[in-house]
mmCIF file of C-alpha atoms in Angstrom:
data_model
loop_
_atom_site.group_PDB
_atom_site.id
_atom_site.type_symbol
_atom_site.label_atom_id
_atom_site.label_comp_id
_atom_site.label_asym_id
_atom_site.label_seq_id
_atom_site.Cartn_x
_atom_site.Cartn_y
_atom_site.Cartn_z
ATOM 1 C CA UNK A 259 8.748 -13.380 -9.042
ATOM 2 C CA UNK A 260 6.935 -14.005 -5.965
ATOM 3 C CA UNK A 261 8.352 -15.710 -3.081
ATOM 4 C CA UNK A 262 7.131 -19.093 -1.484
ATOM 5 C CA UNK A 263 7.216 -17.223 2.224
ATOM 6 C CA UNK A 264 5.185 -13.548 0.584
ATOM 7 C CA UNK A 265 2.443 -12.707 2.946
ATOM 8 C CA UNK A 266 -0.998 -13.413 0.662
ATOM 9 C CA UNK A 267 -3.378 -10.272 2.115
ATOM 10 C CA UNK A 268 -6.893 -11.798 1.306
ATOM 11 C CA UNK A 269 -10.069 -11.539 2.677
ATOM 12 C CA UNK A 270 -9.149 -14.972 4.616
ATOM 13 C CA UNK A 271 -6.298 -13.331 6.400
ATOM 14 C CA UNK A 272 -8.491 -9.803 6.779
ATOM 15 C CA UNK A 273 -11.374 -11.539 8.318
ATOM 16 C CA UNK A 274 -9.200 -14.166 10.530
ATOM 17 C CA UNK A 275 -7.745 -11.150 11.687
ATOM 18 C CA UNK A 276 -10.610 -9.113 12.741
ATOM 19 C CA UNK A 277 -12.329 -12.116 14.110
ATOM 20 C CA UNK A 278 -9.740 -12.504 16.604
ATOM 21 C CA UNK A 279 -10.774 -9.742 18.433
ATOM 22 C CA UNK A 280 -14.193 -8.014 19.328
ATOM 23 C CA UNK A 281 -12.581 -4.542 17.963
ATOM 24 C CA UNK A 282 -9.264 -4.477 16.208
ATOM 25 C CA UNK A 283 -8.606 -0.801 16.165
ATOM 26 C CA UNK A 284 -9.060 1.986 18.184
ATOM 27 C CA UNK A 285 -12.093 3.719 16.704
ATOM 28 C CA UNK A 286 -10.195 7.040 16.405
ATOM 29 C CA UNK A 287 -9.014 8.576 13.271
ATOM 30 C CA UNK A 288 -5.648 8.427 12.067
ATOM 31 C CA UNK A 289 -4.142 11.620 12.920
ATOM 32 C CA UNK A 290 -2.609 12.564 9.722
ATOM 33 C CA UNK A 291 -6.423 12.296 7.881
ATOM 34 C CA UNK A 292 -7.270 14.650 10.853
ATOM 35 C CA UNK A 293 -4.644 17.054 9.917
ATOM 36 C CA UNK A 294 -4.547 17.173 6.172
ATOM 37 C CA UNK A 295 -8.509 16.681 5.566
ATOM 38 C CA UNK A 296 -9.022 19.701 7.908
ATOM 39 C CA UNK A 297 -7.012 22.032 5.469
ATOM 40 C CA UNK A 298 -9.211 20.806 2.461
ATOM 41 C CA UNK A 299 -12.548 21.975 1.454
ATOM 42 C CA UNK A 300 -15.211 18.860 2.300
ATOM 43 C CA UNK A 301 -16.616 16.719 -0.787
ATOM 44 C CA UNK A 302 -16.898 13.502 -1.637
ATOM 45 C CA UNK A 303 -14.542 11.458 0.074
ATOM 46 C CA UNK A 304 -12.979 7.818 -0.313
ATOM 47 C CA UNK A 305 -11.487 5.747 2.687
ATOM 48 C CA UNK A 306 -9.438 2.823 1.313
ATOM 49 C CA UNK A 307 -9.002 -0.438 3.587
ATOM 50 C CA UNK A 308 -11.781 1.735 5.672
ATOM 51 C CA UNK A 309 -11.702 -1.315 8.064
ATOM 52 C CA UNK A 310 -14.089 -0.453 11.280
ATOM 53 C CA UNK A 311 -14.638 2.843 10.009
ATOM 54 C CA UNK A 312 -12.881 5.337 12.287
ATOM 55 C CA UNK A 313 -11.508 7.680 8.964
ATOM 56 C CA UNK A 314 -14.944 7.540 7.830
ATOM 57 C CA UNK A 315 -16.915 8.501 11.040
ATOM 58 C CA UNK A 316 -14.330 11.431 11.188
ATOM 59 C CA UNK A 317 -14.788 12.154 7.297
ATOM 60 C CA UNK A 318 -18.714 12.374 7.448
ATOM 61 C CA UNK A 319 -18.829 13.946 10.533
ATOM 62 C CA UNK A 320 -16.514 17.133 9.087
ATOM 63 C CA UNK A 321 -18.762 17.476 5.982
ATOM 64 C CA UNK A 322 -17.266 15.088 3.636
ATOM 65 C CA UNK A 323 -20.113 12.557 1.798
ATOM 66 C CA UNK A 324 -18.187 9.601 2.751
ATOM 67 C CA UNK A 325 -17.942 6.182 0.921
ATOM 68 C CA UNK A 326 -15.427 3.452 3.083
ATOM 69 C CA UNK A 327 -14.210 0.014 1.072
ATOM 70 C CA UNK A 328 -12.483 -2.627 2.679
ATOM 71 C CA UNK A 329 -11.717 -6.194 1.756
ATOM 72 C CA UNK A 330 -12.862 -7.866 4.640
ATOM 73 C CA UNK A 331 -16.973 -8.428 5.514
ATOM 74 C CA UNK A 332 -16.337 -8.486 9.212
ATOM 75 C CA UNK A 333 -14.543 -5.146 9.484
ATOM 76 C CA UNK A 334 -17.355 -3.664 6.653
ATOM 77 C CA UNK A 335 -20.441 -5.156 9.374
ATOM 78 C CA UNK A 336 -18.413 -3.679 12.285
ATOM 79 C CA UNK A 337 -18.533 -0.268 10.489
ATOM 80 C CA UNK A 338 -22.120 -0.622 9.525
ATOM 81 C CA UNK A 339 -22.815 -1.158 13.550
ATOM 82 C CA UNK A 340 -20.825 1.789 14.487
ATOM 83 C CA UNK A 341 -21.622 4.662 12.238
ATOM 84 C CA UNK A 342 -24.523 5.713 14.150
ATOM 85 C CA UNK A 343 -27.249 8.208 12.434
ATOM 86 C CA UNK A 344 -23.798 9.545 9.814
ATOM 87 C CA UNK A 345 -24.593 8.764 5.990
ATOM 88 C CA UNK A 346 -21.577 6.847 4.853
ATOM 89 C CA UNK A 347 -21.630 4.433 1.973
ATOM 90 C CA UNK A 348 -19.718 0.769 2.450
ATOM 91 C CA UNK A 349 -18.551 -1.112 -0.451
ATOM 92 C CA UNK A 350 -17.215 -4.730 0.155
ATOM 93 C CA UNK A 351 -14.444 -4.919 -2.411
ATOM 94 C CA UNK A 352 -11.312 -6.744 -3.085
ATOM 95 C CA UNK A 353 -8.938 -4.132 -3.065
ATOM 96 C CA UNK A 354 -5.887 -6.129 -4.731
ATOM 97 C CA UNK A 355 -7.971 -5.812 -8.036
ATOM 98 C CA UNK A 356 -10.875 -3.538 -7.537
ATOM 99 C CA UNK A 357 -11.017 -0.330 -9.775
ATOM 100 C CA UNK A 358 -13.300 2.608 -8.298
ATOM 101 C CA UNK A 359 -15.824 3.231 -10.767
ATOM 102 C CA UNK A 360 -16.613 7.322 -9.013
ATOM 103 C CA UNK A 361 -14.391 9.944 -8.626
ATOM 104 C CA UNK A 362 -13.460 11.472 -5.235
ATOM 105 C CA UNK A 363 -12.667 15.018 -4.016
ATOM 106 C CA UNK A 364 -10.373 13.149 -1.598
ATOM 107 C CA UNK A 365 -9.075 9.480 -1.797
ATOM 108 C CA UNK A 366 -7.196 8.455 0.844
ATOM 109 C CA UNK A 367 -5.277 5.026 2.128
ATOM 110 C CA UNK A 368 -3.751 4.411 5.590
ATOM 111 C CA UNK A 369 -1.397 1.528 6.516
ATOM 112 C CA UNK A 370 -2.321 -0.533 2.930
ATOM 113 C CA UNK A 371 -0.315 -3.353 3.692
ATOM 114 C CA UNK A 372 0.970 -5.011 0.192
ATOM 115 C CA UNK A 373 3.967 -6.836 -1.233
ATOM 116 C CA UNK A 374 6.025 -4.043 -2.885
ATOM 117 C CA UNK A 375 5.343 -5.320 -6.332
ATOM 118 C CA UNK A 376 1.827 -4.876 -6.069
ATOM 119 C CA UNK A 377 2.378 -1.413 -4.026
ATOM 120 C CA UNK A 378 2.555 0.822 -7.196
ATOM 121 C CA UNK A 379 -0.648 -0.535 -9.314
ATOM 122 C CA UNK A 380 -2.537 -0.546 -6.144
ATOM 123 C CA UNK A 381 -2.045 2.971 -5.830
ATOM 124 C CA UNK A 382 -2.248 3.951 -9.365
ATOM 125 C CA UNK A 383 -5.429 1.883 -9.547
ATOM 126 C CA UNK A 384 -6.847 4.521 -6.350
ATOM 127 C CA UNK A 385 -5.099 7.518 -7.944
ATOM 128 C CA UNK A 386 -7.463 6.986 -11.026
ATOM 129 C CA UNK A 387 -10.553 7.610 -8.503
ATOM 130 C CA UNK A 388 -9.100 11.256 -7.624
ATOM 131 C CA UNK A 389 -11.178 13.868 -9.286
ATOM 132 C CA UNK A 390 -9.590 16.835 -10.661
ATOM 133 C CA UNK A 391 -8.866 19.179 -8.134
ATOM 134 C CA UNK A 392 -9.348 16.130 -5.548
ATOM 135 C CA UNK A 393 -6.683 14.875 -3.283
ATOM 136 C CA UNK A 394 -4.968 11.685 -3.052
ATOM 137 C CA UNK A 395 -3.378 10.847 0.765
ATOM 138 C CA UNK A 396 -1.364 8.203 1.485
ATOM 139 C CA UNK A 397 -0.067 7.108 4.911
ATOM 140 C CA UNK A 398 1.911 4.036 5.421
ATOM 141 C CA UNK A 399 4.973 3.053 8.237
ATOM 142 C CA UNK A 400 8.217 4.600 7.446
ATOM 143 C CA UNK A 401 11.278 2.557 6.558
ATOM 144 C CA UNK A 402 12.686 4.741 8.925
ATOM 145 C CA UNK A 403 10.573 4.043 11.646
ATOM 146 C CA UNK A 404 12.643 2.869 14.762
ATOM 147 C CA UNK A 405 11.201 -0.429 15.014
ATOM 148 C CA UNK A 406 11.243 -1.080 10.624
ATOM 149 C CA UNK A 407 14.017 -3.721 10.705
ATOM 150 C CA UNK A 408 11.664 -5.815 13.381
ATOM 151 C CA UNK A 409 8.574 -5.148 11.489
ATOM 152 C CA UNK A 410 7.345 -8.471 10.005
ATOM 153 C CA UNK A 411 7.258 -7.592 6.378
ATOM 154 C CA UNK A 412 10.117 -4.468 6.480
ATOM 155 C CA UNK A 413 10.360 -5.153 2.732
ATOM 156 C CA UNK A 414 6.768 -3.959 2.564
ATOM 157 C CA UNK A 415 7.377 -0.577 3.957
ATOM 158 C CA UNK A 416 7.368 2.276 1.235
ATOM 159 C CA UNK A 417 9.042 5.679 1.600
ATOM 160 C CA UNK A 418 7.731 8.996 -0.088
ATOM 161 C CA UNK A 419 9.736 8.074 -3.138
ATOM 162 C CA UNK A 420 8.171 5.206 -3.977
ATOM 163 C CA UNK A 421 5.175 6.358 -4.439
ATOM 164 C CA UNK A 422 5.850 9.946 -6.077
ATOM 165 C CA UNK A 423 7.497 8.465 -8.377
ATOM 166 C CA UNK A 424 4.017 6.630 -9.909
ATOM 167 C CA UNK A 425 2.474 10.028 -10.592
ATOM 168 C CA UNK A 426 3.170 12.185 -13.613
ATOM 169 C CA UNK A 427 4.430 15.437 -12.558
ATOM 170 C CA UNK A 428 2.070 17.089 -15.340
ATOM 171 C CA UNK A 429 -0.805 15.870 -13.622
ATOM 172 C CA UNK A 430 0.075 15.962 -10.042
ATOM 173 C CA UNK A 431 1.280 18.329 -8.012
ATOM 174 C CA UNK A 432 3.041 17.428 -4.566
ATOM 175 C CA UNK A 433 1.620 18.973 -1.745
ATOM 176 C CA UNK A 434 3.348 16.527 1.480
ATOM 177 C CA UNK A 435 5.777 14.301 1.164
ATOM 178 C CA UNK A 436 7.831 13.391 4.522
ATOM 179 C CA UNK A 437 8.295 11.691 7.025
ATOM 180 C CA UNK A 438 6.012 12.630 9.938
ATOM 181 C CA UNK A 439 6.681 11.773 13.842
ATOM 182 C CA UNK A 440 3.494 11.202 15.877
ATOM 183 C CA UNK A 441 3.446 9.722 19.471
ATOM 184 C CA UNK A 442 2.645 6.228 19.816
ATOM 185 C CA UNK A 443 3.558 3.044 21.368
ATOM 186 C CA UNK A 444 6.137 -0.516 20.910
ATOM 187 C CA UNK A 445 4.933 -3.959 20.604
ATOM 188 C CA UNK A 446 5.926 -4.079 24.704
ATOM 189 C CA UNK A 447 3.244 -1.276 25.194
ATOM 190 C CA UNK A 448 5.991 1.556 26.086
ATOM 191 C CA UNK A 449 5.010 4.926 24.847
ATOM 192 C CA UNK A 450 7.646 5.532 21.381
ATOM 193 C CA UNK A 451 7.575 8.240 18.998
ATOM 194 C CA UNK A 452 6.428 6.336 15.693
ATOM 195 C CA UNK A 453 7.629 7.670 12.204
ATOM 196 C CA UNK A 454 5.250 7.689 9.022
ATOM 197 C CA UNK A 455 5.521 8.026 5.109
ATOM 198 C CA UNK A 456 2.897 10.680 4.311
ATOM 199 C CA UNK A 457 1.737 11.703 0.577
ATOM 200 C CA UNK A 458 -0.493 13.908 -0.352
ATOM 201 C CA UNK A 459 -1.130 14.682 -3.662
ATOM 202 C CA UNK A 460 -3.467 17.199 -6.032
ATOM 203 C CA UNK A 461 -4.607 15.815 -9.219
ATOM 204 C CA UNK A 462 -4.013 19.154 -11.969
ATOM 205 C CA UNK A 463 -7.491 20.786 -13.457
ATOM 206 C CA UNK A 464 -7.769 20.066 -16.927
ATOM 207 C CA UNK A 465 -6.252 23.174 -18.965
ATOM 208 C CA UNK A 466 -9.198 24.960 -20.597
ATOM 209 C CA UNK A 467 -8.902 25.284 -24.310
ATOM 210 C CA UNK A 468 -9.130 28.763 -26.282
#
């Protein structure tokens, strides 16, 4: 049952928002991609909600053949203009529906911002693009952030639970799942210690057959 006052995150609202300023984000790469890509061995690579590209800069520059998909046109052009002489691939896709048609070594998702009842197909839907062996990370805000109960959509915010509870144990093995402190800053500007839900998981090898 969805509810008259649910936030509706469409291109329209992704391209309003980017619009509204010349550069939306701050170009950098999220630091828990930084910290878990860097233990992996590069491959092929999937940013999801890739917006102006800063995961995927960081991807292709470590080695990983890097594909970034994002909803919104403006934030897929902005990436376009900013990925210099790297060889990343940009698909303009409506990620409320799309299904990835390729398989990644590492899939990954930061901050996907969705009504909770869409939350666990969304992420099924990406966990279908890990390949075997490959990776799936997800990073979203914790509900146990300090500033969750004045977020705008707190009923939106997912804990590790949630979503390790949508993948079959005998196909996916846990490697993170916590809640992870990293330095940041309030609505007001003043520098806060900001709490995250991050999940990474490893899709099983198939068993070989005797």
């Amino acid at each position: 049952m969805h509810t008259h006052d649910e936030p509706v995150f469409d291109q329209a609202f992704w391209d309003n928002l980017y619009t509204e300023q010349a550069q939306r984000w701050s170009g950098n790469a999220n630091p828990v991609l930084i910290t878990e890509a860097s233990k992996l061995t590069p491959g092929t690579a999937l940013d999801i909600g890739s917006g102006e590209g800063g995961d995927a800069r960081w991807l292709a520059d470590n080695g990983w053949t890097t594909t970034g998909a994002d909803i919104s046109a403006v934030a897929i052009e902005r990436a376009r203009e900013t990925q210099g002489d790297r060889t990343i691939t940009w698909l303009h896709r409506d990620l409320l529906t799309w299904e990835p048609e390729e398989r990644y070594d590492l899939v990954t998702a930061h901050f996907f911002q969705l009504p909770p009842h869409q939350v666990g197909p969304a992420f099924q839907r990406f966990g279908t693009a890990v390949a075997p062996g490959g990776h799936l990370l997800i990073v979203g805000h914790s509900p146990n952030d300090h500033l969750a109960s004045h977020h705008q959509h707190a009923q939106m915010l997912f804990d590790v639970d949630t979503i390790t509870a949508l993948f079959d144990e005998d196909q996916w093995t846990t490697v993170v799942a916590e809640d992870r402190a990293r330095p940041g800053i309030d609505p007001d500007g003043t520098p806060a210690e900001r709490t995250d839900t991050v999940v990474l998981l490893r899709r099983s090898q198939p068993t070989e057959r005797t």
